[in-house]
Structure formats: structure tokens, C-alpha cells
mmCIF file of C-alpha atoms in Angstrom:
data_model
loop_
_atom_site.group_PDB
_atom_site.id
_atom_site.type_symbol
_atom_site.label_atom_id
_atom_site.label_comp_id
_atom_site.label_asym_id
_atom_site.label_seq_id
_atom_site.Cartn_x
_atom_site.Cartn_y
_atom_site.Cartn_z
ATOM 1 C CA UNK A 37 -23.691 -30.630 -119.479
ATOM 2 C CA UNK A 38 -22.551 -26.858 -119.510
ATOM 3 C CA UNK A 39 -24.863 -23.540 -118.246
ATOM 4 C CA UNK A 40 -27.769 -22.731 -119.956
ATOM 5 C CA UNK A 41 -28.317 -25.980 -121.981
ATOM 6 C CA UNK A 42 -31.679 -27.927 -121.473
ATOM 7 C CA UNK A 43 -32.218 -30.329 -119.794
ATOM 8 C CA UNK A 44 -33.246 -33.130 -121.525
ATOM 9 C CA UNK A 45 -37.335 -33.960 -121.871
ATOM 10 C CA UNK A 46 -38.821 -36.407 -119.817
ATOM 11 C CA UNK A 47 -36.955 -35.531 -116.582
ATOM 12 C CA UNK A 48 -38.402 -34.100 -113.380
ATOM 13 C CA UNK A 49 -37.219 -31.012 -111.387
ATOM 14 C CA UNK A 50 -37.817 -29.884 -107.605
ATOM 15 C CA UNK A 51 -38.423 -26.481 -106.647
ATOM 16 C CA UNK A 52 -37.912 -26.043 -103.039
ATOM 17 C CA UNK A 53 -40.313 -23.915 -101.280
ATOM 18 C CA UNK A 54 -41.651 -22.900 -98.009
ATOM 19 C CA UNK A 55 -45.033 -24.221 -96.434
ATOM 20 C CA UNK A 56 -48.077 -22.716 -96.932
ATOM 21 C CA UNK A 57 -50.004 -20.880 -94.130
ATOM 22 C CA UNK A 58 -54.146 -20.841 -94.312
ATOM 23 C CA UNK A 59 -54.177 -23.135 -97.298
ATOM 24 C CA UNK A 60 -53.995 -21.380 -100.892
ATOM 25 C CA UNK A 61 -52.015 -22.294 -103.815
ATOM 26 C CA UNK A 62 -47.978 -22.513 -104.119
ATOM 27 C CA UNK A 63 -47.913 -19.278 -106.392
ATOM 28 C CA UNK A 64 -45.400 -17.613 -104.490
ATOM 29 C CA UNK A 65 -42.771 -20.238 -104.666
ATOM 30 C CA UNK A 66 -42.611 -19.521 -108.459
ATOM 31 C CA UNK A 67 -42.010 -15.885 -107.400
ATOM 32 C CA UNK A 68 -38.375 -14.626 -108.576
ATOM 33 C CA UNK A 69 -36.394 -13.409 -106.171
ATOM 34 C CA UNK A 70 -33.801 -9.989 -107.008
ATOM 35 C CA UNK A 71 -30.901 -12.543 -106.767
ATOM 36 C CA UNK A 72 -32.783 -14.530 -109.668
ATOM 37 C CA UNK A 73 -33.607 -11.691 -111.557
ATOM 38 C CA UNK A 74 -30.069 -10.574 -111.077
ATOM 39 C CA UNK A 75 -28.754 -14.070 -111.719
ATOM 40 C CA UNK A 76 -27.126 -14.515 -115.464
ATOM 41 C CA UNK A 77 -30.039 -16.602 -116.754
ATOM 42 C CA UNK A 78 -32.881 -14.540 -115.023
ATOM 43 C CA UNK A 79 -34.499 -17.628 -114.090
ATOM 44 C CA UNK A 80 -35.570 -19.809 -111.077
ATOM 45 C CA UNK A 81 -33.758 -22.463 -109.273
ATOM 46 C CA UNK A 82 -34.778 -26.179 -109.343
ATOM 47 C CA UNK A 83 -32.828 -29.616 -109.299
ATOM 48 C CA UNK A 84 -33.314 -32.550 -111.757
ATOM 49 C CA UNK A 85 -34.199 -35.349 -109.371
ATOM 50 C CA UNK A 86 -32.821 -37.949 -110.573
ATOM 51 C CA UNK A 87 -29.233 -36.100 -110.127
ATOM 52 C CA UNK A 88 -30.436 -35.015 -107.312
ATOM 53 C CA UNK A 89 -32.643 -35.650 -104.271
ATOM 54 C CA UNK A 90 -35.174 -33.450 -102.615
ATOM 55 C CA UNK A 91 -33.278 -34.313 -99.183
ATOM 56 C CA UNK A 92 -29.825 -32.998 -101.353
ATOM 57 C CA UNK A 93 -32.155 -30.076 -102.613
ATOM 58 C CA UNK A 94 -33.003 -28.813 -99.184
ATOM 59 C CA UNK A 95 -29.343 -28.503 -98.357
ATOM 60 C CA UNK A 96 -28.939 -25.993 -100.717
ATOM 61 C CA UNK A 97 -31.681 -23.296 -99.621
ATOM 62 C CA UNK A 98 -32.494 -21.815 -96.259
ATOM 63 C CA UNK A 99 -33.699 -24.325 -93.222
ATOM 64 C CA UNK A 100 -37.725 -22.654 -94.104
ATOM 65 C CA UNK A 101 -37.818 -23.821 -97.355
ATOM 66 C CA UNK A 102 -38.926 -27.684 -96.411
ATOM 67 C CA UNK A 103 -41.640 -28.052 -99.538
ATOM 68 C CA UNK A 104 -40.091 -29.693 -102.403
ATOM 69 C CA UNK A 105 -42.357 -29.488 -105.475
ATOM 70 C CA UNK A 106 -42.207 -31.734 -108.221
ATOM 71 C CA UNK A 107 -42.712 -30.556 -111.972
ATOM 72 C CA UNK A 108 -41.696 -32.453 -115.241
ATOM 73 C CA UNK A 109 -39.887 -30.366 -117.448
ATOM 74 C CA UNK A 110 -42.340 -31.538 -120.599
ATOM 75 C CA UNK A 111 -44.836 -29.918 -119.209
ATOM 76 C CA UNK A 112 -42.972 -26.935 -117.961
ATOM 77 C CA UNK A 113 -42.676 -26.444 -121.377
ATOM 78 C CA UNK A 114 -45.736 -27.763 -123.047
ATOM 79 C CA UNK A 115 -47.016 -24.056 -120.788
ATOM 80 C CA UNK A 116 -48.621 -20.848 -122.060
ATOM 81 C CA UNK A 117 -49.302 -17.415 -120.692
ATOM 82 C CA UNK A 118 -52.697 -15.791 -120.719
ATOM 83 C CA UNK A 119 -53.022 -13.938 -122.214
ATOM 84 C CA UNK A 120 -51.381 -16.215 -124.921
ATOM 85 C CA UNK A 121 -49.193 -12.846 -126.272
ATOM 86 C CA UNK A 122 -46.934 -14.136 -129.482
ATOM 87 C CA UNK A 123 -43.819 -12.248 -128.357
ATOM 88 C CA UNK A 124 -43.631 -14.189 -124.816
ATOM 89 C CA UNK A 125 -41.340 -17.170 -125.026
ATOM 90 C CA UNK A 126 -42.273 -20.593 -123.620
ATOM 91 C CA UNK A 127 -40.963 -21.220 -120.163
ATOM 92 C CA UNK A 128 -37.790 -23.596 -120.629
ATOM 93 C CA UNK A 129 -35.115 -25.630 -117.942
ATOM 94 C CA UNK A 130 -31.757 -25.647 -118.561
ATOM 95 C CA UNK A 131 -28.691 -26.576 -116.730
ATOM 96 C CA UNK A 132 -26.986 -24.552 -114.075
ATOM 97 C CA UNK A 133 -23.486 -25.812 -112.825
ATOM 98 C CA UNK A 134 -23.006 -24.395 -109.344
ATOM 99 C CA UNK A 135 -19.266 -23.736 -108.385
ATOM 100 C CA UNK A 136 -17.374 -22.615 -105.345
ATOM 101 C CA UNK A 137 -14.203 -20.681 -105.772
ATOM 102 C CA UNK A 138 -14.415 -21.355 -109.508
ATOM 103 C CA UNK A 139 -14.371 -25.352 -109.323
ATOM 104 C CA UNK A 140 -17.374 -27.204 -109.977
ATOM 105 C CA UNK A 141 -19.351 -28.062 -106.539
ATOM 106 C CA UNK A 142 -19.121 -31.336 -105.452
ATOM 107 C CA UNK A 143 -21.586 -31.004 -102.812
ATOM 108 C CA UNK A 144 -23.949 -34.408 -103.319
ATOM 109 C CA UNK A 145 -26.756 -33.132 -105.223
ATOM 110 C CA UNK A 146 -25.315 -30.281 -107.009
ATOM 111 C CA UNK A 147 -25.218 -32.219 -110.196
ATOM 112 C CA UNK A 148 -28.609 -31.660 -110.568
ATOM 113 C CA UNK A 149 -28.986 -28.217 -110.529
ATOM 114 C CA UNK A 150 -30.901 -26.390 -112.843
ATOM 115 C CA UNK A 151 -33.007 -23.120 -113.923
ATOM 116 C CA UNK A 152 -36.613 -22.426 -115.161
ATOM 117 C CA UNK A 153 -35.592 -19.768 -117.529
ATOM 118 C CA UNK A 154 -39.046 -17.440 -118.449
ATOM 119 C CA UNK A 155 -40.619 -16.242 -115.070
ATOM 120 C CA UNK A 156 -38.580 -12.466 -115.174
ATOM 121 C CA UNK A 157 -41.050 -10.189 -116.778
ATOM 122 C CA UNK A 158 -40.152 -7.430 -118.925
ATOM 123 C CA UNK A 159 -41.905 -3.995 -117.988
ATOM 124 C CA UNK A 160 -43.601 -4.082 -121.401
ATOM 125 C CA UNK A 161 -45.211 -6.841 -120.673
ATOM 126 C CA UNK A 162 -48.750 -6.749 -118.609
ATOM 127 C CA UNK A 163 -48.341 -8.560 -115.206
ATOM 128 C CA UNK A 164 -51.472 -11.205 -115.542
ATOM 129 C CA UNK A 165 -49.284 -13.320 -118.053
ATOM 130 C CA UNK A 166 -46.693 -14.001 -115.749
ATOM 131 C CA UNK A 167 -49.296 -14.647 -112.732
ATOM 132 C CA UNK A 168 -50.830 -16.977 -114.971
ATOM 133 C CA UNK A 169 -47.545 -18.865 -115.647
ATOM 134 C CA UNK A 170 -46.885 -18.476 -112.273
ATOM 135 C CA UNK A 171 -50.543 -20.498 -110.947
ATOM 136 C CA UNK A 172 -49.791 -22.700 -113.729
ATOM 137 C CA UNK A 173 -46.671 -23.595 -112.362
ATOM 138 C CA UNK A 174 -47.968 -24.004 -108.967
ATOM 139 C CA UNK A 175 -51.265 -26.422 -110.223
ATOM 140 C CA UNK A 176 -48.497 -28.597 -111.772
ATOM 141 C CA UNK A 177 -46.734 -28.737 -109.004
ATOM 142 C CA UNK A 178 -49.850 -29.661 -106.793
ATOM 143 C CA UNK A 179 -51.086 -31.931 -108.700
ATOM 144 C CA UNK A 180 -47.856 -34.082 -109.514
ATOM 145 C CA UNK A 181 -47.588 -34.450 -105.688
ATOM 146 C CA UNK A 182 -45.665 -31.865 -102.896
ATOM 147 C CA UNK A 183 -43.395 -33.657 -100.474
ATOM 148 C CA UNK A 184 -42.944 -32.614 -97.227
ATOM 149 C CA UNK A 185 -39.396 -32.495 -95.842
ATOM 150 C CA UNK A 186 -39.162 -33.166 -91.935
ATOM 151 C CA UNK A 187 -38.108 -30.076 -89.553
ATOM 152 C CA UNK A 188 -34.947 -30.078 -88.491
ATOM 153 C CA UNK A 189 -33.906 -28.619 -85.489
ATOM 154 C CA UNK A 190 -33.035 -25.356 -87.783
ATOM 155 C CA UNK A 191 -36.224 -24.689 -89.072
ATOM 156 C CA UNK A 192 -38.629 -25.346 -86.494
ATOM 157 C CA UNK Z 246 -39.918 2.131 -76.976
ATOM 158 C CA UNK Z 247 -36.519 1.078 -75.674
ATOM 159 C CA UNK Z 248 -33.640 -0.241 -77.996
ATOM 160 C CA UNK Z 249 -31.870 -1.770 -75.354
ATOM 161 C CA UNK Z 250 -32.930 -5.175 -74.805
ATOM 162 C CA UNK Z 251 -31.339 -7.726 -71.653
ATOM 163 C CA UNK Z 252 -31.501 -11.111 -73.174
ATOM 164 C CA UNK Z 253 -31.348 -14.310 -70.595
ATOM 165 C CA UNK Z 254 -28.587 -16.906 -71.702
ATOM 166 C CA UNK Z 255 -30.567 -19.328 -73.466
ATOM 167 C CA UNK Z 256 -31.533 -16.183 -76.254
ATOM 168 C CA UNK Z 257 -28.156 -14.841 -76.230
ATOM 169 C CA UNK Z 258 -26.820 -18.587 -77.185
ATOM 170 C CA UNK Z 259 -29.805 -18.957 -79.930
ATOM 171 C CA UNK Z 260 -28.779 -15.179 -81.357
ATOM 172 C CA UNK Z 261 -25.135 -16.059 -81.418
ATOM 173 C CA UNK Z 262 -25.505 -19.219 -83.132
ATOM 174 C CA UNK Z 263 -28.177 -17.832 -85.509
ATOM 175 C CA UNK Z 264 -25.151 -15.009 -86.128
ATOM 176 C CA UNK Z 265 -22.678 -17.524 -86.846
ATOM 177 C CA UNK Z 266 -25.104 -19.364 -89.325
ATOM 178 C CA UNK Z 267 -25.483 -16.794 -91.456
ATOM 179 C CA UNK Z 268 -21.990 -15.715 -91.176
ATOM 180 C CA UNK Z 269 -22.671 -12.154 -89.425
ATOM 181 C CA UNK Z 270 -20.813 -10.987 -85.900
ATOM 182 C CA UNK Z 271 -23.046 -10.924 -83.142
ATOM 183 C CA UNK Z 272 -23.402 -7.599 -82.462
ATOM 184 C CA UNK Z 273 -24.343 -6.958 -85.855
ATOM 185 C CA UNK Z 274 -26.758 -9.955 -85.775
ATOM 186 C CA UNK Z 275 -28.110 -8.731 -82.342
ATOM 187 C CA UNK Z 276 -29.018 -5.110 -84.045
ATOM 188 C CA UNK Z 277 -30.315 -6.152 -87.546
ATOM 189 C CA UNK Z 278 -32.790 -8.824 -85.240
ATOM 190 C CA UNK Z 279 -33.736 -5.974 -82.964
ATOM 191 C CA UNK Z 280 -34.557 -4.058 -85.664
ATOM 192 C CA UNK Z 281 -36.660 -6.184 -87.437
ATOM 193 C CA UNK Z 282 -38.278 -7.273 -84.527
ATOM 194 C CA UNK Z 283 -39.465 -3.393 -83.634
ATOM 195 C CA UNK Z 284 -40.929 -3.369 -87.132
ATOM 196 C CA UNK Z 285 -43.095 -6.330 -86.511
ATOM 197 C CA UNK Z 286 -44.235 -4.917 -83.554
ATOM 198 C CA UNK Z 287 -46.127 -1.926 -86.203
ATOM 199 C CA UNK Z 288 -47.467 -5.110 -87.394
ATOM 200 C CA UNK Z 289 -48.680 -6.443 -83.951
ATOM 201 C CA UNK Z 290 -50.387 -3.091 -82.889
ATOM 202 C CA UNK Z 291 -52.522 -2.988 -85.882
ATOM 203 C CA UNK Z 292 -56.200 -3.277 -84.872
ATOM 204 C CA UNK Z 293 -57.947 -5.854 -87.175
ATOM 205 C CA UNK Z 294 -61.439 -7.782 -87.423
ATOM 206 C CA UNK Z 295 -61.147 -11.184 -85.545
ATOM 207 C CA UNK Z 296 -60.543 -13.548 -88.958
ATOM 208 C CA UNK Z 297 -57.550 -11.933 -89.724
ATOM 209 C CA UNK Z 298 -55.850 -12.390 -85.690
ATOM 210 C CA UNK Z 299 -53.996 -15.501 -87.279
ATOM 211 C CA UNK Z 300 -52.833 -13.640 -90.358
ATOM 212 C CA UNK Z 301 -51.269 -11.042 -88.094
ATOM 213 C CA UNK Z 302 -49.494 -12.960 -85.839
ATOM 214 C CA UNK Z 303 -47.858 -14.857 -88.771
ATOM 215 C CA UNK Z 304 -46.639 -11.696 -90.640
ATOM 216 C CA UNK Z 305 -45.425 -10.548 -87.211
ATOM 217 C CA UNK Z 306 -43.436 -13.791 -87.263
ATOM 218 C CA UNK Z 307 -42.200 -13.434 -90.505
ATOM 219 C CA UNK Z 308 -41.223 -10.018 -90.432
ATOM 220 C CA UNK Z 309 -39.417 -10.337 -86.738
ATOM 221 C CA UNK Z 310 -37.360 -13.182 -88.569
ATOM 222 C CA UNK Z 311 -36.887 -10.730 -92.016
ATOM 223 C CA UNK Z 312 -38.716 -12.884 -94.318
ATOM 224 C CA UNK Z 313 -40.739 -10.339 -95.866
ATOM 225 C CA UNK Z 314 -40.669 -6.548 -95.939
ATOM 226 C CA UNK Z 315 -42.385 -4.936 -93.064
ATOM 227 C CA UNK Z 316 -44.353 -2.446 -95.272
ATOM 228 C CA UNK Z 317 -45.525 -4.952 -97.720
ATOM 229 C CA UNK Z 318 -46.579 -6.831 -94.675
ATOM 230 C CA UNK Z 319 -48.191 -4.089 -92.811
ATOM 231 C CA UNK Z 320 -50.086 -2.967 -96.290
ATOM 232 C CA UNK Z 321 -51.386 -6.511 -96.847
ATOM 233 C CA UNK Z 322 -52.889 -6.328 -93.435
ATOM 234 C CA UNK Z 323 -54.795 -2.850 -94.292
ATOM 235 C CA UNK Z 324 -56.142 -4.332 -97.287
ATOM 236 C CA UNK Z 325 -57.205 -7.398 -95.637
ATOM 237 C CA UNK Z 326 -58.393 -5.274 -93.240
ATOM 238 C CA UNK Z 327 -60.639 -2.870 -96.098
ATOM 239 C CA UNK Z 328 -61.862 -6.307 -97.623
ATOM 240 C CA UNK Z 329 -63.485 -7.315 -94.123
ATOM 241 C CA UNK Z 330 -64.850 -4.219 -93.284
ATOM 242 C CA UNK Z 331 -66.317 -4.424 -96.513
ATOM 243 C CA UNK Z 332 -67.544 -8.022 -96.983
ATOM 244 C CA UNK Z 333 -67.263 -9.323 -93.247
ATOM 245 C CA UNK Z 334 -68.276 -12.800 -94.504
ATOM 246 C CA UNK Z 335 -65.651 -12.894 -97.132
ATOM 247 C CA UNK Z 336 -64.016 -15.978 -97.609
ATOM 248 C CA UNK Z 337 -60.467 -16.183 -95.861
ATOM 249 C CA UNK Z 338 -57.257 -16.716 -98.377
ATOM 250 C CA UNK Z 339 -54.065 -18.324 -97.986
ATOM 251 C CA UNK Z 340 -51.194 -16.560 -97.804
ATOM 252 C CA UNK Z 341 -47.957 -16.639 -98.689
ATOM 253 C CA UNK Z 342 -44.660 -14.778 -98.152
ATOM 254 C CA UNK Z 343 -41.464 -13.730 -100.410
ATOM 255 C CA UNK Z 344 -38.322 -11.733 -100.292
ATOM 256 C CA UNK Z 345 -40.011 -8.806 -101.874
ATOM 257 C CA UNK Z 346 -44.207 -9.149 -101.368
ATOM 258 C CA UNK Z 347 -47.184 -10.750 -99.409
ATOM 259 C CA UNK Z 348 -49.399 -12.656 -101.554
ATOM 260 C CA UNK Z 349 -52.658 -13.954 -100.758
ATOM 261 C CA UNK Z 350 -54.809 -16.393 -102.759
ATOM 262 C CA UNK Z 351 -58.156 -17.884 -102.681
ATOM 263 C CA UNK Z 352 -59.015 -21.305 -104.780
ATOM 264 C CA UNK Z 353 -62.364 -22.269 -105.508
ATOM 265 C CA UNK Z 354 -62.210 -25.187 -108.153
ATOM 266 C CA UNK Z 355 -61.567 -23.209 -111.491
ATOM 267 C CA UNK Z 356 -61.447 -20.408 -109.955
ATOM 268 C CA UNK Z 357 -58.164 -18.343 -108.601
ATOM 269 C CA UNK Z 358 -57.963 -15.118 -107.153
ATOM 270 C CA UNK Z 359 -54.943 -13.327 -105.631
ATOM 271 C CA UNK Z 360 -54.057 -9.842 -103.968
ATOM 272 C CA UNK Z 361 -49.876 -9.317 -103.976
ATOM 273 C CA UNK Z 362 -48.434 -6.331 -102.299
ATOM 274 C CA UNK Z 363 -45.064 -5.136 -102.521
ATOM 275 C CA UNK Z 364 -43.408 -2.841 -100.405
ATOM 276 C CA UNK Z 365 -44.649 0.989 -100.876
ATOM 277 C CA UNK Z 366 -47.005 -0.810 -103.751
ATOM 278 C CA UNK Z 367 -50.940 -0.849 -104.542
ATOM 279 C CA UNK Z 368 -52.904 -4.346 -104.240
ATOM 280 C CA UNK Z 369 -52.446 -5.833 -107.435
ATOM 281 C CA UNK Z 370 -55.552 -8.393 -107.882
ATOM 282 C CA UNK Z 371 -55.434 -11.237 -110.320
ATOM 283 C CA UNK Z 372 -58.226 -13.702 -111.428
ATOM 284 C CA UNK Z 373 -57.745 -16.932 -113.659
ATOM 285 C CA UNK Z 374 -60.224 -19.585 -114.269
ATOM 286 C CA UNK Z 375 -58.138 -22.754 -114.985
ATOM 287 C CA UNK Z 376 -60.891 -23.509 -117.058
ATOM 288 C CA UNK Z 377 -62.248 -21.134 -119.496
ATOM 289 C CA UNK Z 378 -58.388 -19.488 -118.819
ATOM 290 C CA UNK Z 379 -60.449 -16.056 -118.535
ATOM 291 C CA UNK Z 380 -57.952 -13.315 -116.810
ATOM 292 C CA UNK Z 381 -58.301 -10.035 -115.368
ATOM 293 C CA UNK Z 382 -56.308 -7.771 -113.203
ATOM 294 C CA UNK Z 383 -56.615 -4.404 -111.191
ATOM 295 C CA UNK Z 384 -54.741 -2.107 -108.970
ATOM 296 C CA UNK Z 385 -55.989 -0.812 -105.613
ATOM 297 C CA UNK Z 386 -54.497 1.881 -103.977
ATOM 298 C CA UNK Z 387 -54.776 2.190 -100.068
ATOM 299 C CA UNK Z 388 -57.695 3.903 -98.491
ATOM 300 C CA UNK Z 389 -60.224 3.458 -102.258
ATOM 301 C CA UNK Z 390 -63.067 1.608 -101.676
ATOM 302 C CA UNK Z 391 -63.283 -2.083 -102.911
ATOM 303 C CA UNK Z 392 -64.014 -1.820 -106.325
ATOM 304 C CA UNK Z 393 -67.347 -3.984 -107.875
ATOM 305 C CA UNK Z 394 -65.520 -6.584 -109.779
ATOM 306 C CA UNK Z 395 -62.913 -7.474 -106.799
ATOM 307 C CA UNK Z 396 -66.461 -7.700 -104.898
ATOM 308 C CA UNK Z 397 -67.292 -10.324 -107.523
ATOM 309 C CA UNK Z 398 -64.452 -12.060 -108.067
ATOM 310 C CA UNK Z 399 -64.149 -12.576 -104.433
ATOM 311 C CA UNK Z 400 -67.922 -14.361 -104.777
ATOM 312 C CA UNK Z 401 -66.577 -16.550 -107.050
ATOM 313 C CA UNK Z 402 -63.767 -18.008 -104.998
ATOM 314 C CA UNK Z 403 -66.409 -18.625 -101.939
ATOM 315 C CA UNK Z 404 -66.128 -22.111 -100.958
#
């Protein structure tokens, strides 16, 4: 697998995320960050599970982030915006090989790692159609089934 | 307020191991945290209706630890604030923080609302009914009244 090809359909991905606080939805996990938007692919970071597992996952992000949310990648892509403008791609995951010092991580788990490619909006575009990608994301998530990592002594 | 601060052992061992975490000398550490943490104390000063008590003491926490921009923070709390002075029965959201915003949502079976605020930013309000997929969006700028369809929208999401 090299950068920026998809992953293949029928596979799952974890997004990693922090817990929620009075309830509400998981919107702001699917939130880029300026080091995504910055990032080569412009896109989000999640790992394939079965490369990779949300245990591995969690050693890759700060202690906080002890959600991992589970999305397949069909329906990732089977998503559209409202509203439904023709010039707005379809969300997509592709591969992301991680390396350190220029050699490929061999960190157990970083096989898996990955990108939704999609969620950086372009100023020309109006702001609802990215929240609505955004919830979408999040309902997916919720309703394939959030794990809950333990606290560590880190994160507590 | 005084920036110096005499710190027992036991937070001078969690500060120094924090610092060499995240890679930082401790002296740097030690002023970044201090800073941060007078910031949060804006937060904690605020004077707010009782529902949102719980909301304020968890942006305090995440801006002491520098989860989330003070100012987005401290603007999420005066529109909270607006929205209960306004409808003091209105439902209570979630909320959520990022690197760059506050967001807080309210989920009533089809029906999603959400307020984000950025740092220096208006309220940016967003509805979606997962159902019909209806959308609709509007700014509001700090000290404006509540406009009528927020007031509606807010209705909606009322468990």
C-alpha cells in the first residue's frame, strides 16, 4: 500500500476521540485540526482495524483521546453533504504510511493507518455542508458502536 | 494577581514529568501551565445562571490544561450565558472541545442543533434533521439578541 491510495471497501476504520461531556453527539471529533489541514492530504486521521487495534490506535494520539469510533469505509463513502452541491467530492479513506526519520514506523499498529480525505472546506464553500458531513460522520459512528478505552494513569 | 506560584513537591514532580512528556524543559513547561492556568481563571470569574456551573468548571479545566482556546471558551460561555437569560428553561447541550473551537450540540431524535465558536469568532448555529435532511445556518455576533429562528430551532431539540 503507498500514501494516498484507498483503502479497500468493506474494511472498518477507528477515529480516536475524546469523551463527551453533558451528552451530545461526537461532531467535534470529525473536526480538522490545523495540523490536518496542514497535513499533505488535508484529511483526518483514522486506523483500519483490522491492521490495527483501537488499544494500538490510542498509542498514537494524546492520553485524552480514549473514544475509539468505529466507521466502515463503504459507508464513509456511500455519504453526501447537504446541501447535496455537485462540485463537493464524496468523502474518501486512503492510506497513510507513518514514518520516523524517513523509515516506515514499525510501531504495532501503524500499519493501519489511514486518512478520511474530504472534511477541509474550501472558503467558497458554505459551512452547513461540511457540518452536515461532519454529524453524519458522527451518527455513523454512534450507531456502529463507540468503545471506551480504560484510563490510564496518564489521562485520568 | 501574582505570577509567582510556590508549588509543594508532589506538583512540582507531576509538572516535571508532564514537561518531560511532552518533551519541553521545565521551566518552560512551568510558565506555558501558569499561563494557561491564569486564563482559565477569566473563565472561572464569569458570573453565569446555575445550569451552566458544570459547563464552566469544565472549560476552566480544559483551558488550564490548553485544550481549547481561552477566548473561544470564554465566548461560548457568554453565549450560553445570552441563551439562558433568554430562554431560562432551554434545554442544556452537550459540549465538546477542539484545538481551535467550543462546540455545543443538542439531539432530539431527527433533530440536531449546534452553536461552534472559534476564537475572536461569532456563534455559528447549525440545524439538520437526519430525516427530512432540512439545513440551515446563522451567525450571531456577541451582545445581539437571540434571533427568532435559533429560538425555534432550540424548541425543536427540547427533549
Amino acid at each position: 500500500m503507498t500514501t494516498g491510495e484507498p483503502v479497500p471497501g468493506g474494511e472498518t476504520v477507528i477515529r480516536m476521540a475524546t469523551p463527551l461531556h453533558f451528552g451530545g453527539s461526537l461532531d467535534a471529533a470529525f473536526s480538522p485540526s490545523s495540523q490536518d489541514e496542514a497535513s499533505p492530504l488535508q484529511s483526518v486521521s483514522v486506523f483500519v482495524e483490522i491492521l490495527t487495534t483501537p488499544e494500538q490506535a490510542a498509542t498514537f494520539v494524546a492520553p485524552r483521546y480514549t473514544l475509539a469510533l468505529r466507521l466502515s469505509v463503504d459507508a464513509i463513502r456511500a455519504l453526501r453533504p447537504e446541501p447535496d452541491i455537485p462540485d463537493v467530492p464524496r468523502l474518501n479513506v486512503v492510506w497513510d504510511v507513518l514514518n520516523t526519520d524517513s523509515a516506515p514506523d514499525t510501531r504495532p499498529g501503524a500499519a493501519g493507518h489511514a486518512r478520511i480525505t474530504g472534511l477541509v472546506r474550501p472558503h467558497t464553500i458554505p459551512r452547513s455542508v461540511y457540518r452536515s458531513y461532519r454529524l453524519q460522520l458522527a451518527d455513523l459512528a454512534q450507531a456502529t458502536g463507540v468503545l471506551s478505552l480504560p484510563l490510564t494513569k496518564e489521562n485520568r | 494577581m501574582s505570577n509567582t506560584v510556590t508549588l509543594d513537591d508532589a506538583t512540582f514532580a507531576t509538572l516535571e514529568a508532564e514537561a518531560k512528556r511532552v518533551g519541553d524543559t521545565m521551566e518552560h513547561y512551568a510558565a506555558v501551565t501558569w499561563q494557561r492556568f491564569s486564563k482559565a481563571q477569566e473563565i472561572g470569574r464569569s458570573t453565569l445562571p446555575a445550569p451552566l456551573l458544570n459547563y464552566q468548571h469544565y472549560l476552566f479545566q480544559e483551558v488550564a490544561q490548553g485544550f481549547t482556546p481561552p477566548d473561544a471558551a470564554k465566548r461560548m460561555l457568554q453565549f450560553l450565558r445570552d441563551i439562558f437569560i433568554e430562554m431560562p428553561d432551554a434545554p442544556t447541550p452537550g459540549m465538546g472541545t477542539a484545538e481551535r473551537q467550543v462546540l455545543c450540540t443538542w439531539d432530539n431524535g431527527e433533530h440536531h442543533l449546534e452553536i461552534e465558536v472559534f476564537a475572536g469568532g461569532d456563534g455559528e448555529w447549525f440545524y439538520m434533521n437526519r430525516e427530512t435532511r432540512a439545513v440551515w445556518e446563522e451567525d450571531w455576533q456577541l451582545g445581539t439578541p437571540l434571533s427568532g429562528d435559533a429560538k425555534q430551532y432550540l424548541e425543536r431539540v427540547r427533549p
